[in-house]
GROMACS .gro file of C-alpha atoms in nm:
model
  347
    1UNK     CA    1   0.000   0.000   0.000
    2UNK     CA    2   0.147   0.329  -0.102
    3UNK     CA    3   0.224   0.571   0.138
    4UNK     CA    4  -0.030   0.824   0.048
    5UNK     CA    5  -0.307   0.550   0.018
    6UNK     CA    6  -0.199   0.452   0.352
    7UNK     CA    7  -0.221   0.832   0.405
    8UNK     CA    8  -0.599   0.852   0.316
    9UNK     CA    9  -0.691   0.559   0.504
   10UNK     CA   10  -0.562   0.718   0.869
   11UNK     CA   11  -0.769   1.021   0.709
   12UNK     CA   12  -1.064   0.854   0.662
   13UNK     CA   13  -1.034   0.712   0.999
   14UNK     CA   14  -0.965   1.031   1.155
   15UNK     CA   15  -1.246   1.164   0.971
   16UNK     CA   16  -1.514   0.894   1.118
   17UNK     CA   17  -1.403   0.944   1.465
   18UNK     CA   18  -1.436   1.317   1.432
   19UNK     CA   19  -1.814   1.261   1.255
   20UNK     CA   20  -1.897   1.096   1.566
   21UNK     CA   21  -1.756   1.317   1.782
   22UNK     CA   22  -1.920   1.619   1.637
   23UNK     CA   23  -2.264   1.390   1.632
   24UNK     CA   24  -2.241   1.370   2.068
   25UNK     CA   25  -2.153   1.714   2.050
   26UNK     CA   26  -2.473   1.879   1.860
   27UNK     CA   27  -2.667   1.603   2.061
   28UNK     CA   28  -2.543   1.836   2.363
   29UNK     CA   29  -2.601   2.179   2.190
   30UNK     CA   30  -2.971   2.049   2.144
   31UNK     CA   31  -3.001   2.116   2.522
   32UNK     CA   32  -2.757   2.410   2.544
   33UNK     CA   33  -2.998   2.594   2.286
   34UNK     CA   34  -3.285   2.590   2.511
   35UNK     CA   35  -3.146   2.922   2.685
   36UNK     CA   36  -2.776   2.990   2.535
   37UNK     CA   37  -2.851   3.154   2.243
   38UNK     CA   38  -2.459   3.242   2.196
   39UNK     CA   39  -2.449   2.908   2.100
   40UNK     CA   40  -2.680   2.918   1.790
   41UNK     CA   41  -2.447   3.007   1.546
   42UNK     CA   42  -2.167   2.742   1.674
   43UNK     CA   43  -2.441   2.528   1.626
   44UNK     CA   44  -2.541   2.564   1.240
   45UNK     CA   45  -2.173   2.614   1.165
   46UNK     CA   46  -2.090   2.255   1.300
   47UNK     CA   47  -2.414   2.115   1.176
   48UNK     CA   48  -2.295   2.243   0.857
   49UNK     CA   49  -1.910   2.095   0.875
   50UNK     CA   50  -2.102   1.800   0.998
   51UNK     CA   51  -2.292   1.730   0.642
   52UNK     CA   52  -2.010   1.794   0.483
   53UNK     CA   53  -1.790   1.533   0.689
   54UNK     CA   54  -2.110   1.259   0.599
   55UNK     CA   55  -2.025   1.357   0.234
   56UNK     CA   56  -1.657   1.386   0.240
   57UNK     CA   57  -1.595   1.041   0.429
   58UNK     CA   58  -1.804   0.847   0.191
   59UNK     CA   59  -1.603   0.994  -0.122
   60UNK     CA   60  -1.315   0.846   0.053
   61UNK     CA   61  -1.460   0.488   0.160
   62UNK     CA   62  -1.612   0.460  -0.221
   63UNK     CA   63  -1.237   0.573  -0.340
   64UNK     CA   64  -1.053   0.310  -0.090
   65UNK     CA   65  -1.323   0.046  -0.186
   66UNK     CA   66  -1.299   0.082  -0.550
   67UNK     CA   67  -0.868   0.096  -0.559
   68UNK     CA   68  -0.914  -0.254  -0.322
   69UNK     CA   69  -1.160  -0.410  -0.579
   70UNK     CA   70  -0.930  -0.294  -0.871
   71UNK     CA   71  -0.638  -0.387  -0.727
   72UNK     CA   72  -0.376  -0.168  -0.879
   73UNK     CA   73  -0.263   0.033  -0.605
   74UNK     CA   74   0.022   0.184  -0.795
   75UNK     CA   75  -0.314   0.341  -0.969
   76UNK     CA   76  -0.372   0.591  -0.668
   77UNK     CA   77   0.007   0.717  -0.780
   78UNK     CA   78  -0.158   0.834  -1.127
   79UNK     CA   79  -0.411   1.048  -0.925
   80UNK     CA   80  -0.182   1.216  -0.642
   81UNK     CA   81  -0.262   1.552  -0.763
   82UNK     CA   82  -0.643   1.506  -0.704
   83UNK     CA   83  -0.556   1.273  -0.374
   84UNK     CA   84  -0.320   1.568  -0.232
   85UNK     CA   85  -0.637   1.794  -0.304
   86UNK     CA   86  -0.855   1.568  -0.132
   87UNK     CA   87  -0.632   1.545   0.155
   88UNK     CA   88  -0.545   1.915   0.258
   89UNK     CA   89  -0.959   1.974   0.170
   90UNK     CA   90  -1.036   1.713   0.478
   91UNK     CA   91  -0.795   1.850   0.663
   92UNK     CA   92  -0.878   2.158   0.670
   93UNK     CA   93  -1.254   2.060   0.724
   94UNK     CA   94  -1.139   1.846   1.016
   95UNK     CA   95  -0.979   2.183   1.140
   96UNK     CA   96  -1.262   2.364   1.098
   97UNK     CA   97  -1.526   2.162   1.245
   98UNK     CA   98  -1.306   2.088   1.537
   99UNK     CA   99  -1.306   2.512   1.581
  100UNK     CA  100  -1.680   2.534   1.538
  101UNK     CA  101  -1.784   2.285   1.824
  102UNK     CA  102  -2.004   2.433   2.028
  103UNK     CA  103  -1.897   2.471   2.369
  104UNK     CA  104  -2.137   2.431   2.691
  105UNK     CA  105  -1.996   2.352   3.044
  106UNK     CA  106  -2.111   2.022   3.112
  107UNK     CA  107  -2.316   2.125   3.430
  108UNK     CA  108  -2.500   2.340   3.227
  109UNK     CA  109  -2.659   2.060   3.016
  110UNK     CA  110  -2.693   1.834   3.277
  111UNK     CA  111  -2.907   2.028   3.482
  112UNK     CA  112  -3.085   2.203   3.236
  113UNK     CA  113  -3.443   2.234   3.340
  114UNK     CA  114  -3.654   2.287   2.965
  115UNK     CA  115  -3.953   2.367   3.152
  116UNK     CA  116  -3.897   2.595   3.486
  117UNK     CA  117  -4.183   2.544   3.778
  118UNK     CA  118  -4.024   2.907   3.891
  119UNK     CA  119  -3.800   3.194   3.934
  120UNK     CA  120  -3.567   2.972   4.079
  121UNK     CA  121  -3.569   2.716   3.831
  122UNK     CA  122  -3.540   2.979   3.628
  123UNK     CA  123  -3.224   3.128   3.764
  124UNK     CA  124  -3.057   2.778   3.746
  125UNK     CA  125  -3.081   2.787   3.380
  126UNK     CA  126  -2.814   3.079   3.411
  127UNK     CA  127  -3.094   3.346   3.339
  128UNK     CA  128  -2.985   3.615   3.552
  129UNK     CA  129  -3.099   3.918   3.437
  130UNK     CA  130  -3.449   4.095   3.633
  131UNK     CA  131  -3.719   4.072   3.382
  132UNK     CA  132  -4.007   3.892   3.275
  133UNK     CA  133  -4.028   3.542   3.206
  134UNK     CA  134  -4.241   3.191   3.153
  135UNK     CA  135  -4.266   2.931   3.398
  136UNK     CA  136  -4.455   2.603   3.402
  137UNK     CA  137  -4.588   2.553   3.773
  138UNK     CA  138  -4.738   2.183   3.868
  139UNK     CA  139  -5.017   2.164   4.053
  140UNK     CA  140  -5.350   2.061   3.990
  141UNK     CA  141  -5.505   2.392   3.915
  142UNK     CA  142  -5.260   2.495   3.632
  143UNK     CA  143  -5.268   2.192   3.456
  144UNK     CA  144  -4.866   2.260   3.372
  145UNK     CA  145  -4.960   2.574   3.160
  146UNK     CA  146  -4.749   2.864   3.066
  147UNK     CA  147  -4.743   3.159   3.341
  148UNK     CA  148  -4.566   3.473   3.277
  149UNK     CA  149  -4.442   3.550   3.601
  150UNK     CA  150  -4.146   3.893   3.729
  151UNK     CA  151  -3.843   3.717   3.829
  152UNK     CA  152  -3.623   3.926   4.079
  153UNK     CA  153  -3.299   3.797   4.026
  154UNK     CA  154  -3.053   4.081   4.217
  155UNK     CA  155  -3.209   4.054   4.581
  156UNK     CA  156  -3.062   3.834   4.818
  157UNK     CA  157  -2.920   3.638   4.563
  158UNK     CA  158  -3.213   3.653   4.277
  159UNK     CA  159  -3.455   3.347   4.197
  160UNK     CA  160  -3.741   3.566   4.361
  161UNK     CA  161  -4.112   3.513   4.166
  162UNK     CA  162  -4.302   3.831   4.280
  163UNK     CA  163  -4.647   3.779   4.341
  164UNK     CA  164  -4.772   4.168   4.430
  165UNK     CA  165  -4.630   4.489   4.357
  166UNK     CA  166  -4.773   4.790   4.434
  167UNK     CA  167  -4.620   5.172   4.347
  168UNK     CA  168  -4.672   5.480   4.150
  169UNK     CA  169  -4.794   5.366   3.826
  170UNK     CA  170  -5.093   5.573   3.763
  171UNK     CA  171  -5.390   5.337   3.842
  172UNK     CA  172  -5.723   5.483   4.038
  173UNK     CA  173  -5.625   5.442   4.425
  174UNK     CA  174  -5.886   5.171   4.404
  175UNK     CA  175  -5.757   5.001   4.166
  176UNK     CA  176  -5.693   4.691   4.402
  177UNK     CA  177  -6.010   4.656   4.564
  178UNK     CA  178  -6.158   4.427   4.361
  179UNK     CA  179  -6.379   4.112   4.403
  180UNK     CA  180  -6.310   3.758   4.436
  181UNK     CA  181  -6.282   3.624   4.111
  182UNK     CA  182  -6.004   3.879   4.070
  183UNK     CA  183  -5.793   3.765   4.320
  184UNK     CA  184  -5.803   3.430   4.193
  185UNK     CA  185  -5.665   3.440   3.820
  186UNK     CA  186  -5.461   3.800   3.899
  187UNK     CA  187  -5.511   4.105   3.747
  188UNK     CA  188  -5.286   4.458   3.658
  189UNK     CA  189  -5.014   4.454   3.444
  190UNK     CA  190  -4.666   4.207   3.520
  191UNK     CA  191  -4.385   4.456   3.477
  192UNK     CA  192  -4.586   4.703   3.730
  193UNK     CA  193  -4.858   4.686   3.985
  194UNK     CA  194  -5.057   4.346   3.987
  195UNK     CA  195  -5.146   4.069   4.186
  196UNK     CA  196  -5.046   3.668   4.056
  197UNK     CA  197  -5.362   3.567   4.114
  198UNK     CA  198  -5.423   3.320   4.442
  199UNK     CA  199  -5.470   3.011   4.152
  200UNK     CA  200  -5.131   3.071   4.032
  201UNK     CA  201  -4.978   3.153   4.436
  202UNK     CA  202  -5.116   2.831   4.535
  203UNK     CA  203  -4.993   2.620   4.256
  204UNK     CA  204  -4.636   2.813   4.312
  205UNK     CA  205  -4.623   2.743   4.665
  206UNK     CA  206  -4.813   2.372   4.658
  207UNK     CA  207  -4.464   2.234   4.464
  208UNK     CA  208  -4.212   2.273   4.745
  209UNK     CA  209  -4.174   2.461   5.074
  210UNK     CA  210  -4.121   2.840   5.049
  211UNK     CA  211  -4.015   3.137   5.199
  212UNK     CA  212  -4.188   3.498   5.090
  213UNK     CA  213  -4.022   3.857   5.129
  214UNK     CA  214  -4.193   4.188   5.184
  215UNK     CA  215  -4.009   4.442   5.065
  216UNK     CA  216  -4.115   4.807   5.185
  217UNK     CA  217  -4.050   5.156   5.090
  218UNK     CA  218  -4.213   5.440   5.240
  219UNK     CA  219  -4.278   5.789   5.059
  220UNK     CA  220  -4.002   5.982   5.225
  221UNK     CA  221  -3.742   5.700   5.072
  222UNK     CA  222  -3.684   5.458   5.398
  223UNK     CA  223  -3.667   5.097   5.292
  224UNK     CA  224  -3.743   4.817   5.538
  225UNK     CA  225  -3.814   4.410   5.437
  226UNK     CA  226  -3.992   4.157   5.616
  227UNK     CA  227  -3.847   3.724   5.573
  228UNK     CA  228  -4.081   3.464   5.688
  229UNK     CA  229  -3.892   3.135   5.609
  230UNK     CA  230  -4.239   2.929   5.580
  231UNK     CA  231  -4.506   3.051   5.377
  232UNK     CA  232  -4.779   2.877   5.143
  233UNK     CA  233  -5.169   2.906   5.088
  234UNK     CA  234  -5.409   2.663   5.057
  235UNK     CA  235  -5.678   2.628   4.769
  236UNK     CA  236  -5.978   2.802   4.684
  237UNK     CA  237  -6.196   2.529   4.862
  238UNK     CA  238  -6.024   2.620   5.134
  239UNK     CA  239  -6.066   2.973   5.066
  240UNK     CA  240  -5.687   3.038   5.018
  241UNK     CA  241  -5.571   3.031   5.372
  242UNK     CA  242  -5.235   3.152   5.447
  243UNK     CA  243  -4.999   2.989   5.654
  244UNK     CA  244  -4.713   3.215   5.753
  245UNK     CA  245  -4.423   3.204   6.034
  246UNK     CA  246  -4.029   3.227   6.137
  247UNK     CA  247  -3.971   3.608   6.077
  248UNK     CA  248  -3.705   3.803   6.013
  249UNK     CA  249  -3.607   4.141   5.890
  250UNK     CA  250  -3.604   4.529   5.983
  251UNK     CA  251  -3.959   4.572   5.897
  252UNK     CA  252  -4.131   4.407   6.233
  253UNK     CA  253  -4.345   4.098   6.222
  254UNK     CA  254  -4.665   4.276   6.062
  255UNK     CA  255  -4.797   3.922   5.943
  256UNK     CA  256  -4.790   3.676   6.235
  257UNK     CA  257  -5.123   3.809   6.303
  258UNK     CA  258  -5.279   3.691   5.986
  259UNK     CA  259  -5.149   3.366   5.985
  260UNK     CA  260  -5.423   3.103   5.948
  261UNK     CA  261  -5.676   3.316   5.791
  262UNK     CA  262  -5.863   3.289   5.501
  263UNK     CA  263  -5.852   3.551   5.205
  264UNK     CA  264  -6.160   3.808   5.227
  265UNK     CA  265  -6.250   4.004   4.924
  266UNK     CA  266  -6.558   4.294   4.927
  267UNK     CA  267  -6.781   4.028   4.803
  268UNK     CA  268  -6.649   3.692   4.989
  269UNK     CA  269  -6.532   3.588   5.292
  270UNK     CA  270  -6.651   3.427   5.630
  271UNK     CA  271  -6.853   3.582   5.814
  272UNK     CA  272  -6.802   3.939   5.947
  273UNK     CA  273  -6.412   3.862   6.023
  274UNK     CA  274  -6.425   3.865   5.633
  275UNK     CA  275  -6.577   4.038   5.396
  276UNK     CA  276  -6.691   4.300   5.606
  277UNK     CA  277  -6.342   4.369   5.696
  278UNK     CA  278  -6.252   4.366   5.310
  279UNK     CA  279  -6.535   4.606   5.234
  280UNK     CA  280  -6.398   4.856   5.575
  281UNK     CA  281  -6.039   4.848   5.443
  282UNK     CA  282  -6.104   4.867   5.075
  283UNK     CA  283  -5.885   4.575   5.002
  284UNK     CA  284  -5.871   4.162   4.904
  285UNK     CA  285  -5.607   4.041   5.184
  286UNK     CA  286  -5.609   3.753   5.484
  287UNK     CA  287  -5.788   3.986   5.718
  288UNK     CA  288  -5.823   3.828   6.029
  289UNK     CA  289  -6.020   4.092   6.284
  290UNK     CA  290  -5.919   4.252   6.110
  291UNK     CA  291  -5.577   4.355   6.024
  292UNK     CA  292  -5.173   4.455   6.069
  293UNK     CA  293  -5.075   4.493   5.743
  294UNK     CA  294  -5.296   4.583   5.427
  295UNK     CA  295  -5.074   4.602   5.132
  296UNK     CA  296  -5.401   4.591   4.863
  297UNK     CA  297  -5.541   4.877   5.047
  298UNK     CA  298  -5.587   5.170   4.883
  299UNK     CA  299  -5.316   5.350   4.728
  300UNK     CA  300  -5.241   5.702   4.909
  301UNK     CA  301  -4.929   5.722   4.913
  302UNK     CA  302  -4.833   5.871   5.246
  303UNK     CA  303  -4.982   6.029   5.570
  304UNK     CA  304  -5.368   5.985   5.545
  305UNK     CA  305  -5.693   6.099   5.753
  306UNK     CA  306  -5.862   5.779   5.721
  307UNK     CA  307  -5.795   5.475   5.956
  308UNK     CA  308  -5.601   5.149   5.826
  309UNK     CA  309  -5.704   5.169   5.501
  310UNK     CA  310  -5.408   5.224   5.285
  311UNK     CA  311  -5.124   5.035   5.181
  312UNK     CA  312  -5.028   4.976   5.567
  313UNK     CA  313  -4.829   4.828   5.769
  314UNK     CA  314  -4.877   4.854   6.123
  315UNK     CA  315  -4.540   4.723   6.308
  316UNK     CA  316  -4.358   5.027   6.073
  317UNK     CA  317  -4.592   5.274   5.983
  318UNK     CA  318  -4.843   5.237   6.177
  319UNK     CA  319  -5.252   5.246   6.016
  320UNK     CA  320  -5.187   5.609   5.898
  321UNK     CA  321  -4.963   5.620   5.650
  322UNK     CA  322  -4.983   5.428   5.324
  323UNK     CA  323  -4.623   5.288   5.171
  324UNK     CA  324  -4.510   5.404   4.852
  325UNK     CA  325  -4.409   5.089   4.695
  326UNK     CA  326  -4.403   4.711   4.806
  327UNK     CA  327  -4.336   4.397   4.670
  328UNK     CA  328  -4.439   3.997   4.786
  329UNK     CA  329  -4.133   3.773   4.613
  330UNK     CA  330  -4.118   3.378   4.723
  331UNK     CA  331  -3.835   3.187   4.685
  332UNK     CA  332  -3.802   2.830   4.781
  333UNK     CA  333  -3.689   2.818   5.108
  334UNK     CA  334  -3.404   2.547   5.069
  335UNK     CA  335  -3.239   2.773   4.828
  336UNK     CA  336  -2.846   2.801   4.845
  337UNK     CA  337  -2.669   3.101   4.674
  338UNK     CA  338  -2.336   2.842   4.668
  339UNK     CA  339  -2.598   2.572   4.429
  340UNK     CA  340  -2.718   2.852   4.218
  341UNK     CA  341  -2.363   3.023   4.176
  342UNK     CA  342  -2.215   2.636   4.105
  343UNK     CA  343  -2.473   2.559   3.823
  344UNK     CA  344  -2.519   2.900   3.663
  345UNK     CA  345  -2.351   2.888   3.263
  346UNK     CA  346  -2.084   3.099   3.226
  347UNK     CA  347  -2.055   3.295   2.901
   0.00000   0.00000   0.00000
């Protein structure tokens, strides 16, 4: 066997080994897609190189199989010019494709989660910018649909789903005293004031143990937060009761009183510890005799006449003056920033 036959048969082998290679590779990159889009065009490239490898390695088995069946090996010496050709064009390709792998750190594809339950989740996939995205909660009342949900991703290490925000953003003052059916699928606008919806809270907080975060700011600029490392709610057939506990924070413990109650909106709720106390304080909230904190009160925005019926909270700001701005986050409550930081793609 001449030496340049003997040349394109190490090639061809190279070439075979590299075809698989490259096949595990994109297999990879198929999960890598899902949220790095900086690997795209690595992608198409090598998908590309890839055909072309299929193609070029079958030019050189039919070449090597038809010289064996002739015989005449001293033949291939008649066509070194086109062989030569053949030879730096493979290797060149194998250079190529080799460049145009994509790269994604193992961990990342390993622990990819395609379909999010929540902020969290969502952070894992190395999403770490504040902003809106999609999440797929499971529970029995979502049925494992879509749910556009704010992820806070800078405070106390990010994977925060916020489920209220109130602040400045030009509604009526009214605007969150609303009725029951409401409260349940959510209502205002995602990237400023709203409220989930207690359908969507439930199925968040029905997945896995969680913690929820108040965080306050009061018209003159003060900032306080409240931590309560166990919260969830139950269903609407068991009119979303809250179960709250373990503070901490700067804020005082403004919700220890409502723990155990039911939600109350103006037009449901049990008895007169309910709905009554929704229609007094203009609000849908776990009123419980009624309340010490009312962040869906009415939204006046400072010092006002009226008793308790603002966006309050007592163990702060007493019933008098209505906070500026506030936002309820969860988080799972067995969340390590060390996990998060470990499984986070790098660029």
């Amino acid at each position: 066997m001449t030496a340049l036959l003997q040349a394109e048969v190490e090639l061809l082998v190279s070439v075979l080994k590299t075809v698989v290679l490259i096949d595990r590779k994109l297999m990879e990159s198929l999960q890598c897609l899902w949220i790095r889009t900086s690997c795209a065009k690595q992608f198409c490239m090598s998908l590309l190189w890839l055909k072309s490898f299929h193609f070029l390695g079958s030019v050189l088995l039919l070449k090597f199989a038809i010289l064996l069946t002739i015989g005449n090996v001293t033949s291939a010496c008649n066509h070194s010019e086109i062989s030569v050709t053949l030879l730096d064009v493979a290797t060149d390709m194998i250079a190529r494709a080799k460049l145009n792998l994509p790269v994604c750190s193992t961990s990342s594809s390993s622990s990819l989660i395609l379909k999010p339950v929540d902020c969290e989740e969502v952070l894992r996939n190395g999403q770490t910018e504040t902003g809106i995205y999609t999440v797929w909660p499971r529970s029995r009342v979502s049925e494992d649909k879509p749910l556009q949900v704010s992820c806070d991703m800078s405070t106390d290490g990010g994977g925060w789903t916020v489920i209220q925000r109130r602040g400045d953003f030009g509604r009526n003052k009214d605007y969150f005293f609303k009725d029951w059916n409401s409260y349940k699928k959510g209502f205002g606008d995602i990237d400023k004031d709203f409220w989930l919806g207690n359908d969507n809270i439930f199925a968040l907080t029905s997945q896995r143990l969680h913690s929820i975060r108040f965080d306050l700011k009061a018209v003159d600029g003060e900032e306080r937060y409240a931590l309560y490392d166990t919260f969830w709610i139950d269903d609407e057939d068991h009119m979303y009761t809250l179960h709250i506990k373990d503070y901490t924070g700067n804020a005082g413990d403004s919700m220890a009183h409502h723990d155990n109650a039911q939600f109350s909106t103006k037009d449901k709720g049990k008895g007169e510890k309910g709905s009554s106390c929704a229609l007094k304080f203009k609000g849908g909230w776990w009123y419980n005799s009624c309340h010490h904190s009312n962040l869906n009160g009415l939204y006046l925005k400072g010092y006002h006449e009226s008793f308790a019926d603002g966006v309050n909270w007592l163990s702060w700001r007493h019933y008098n003056e209505s906070l500026e701005f506030t936002e309820m986050k969860i988080r799972p409550n067995n969340f390590r920033r060390s996990a998060v930081s470990e499984d986070t793609p790098r660029d």
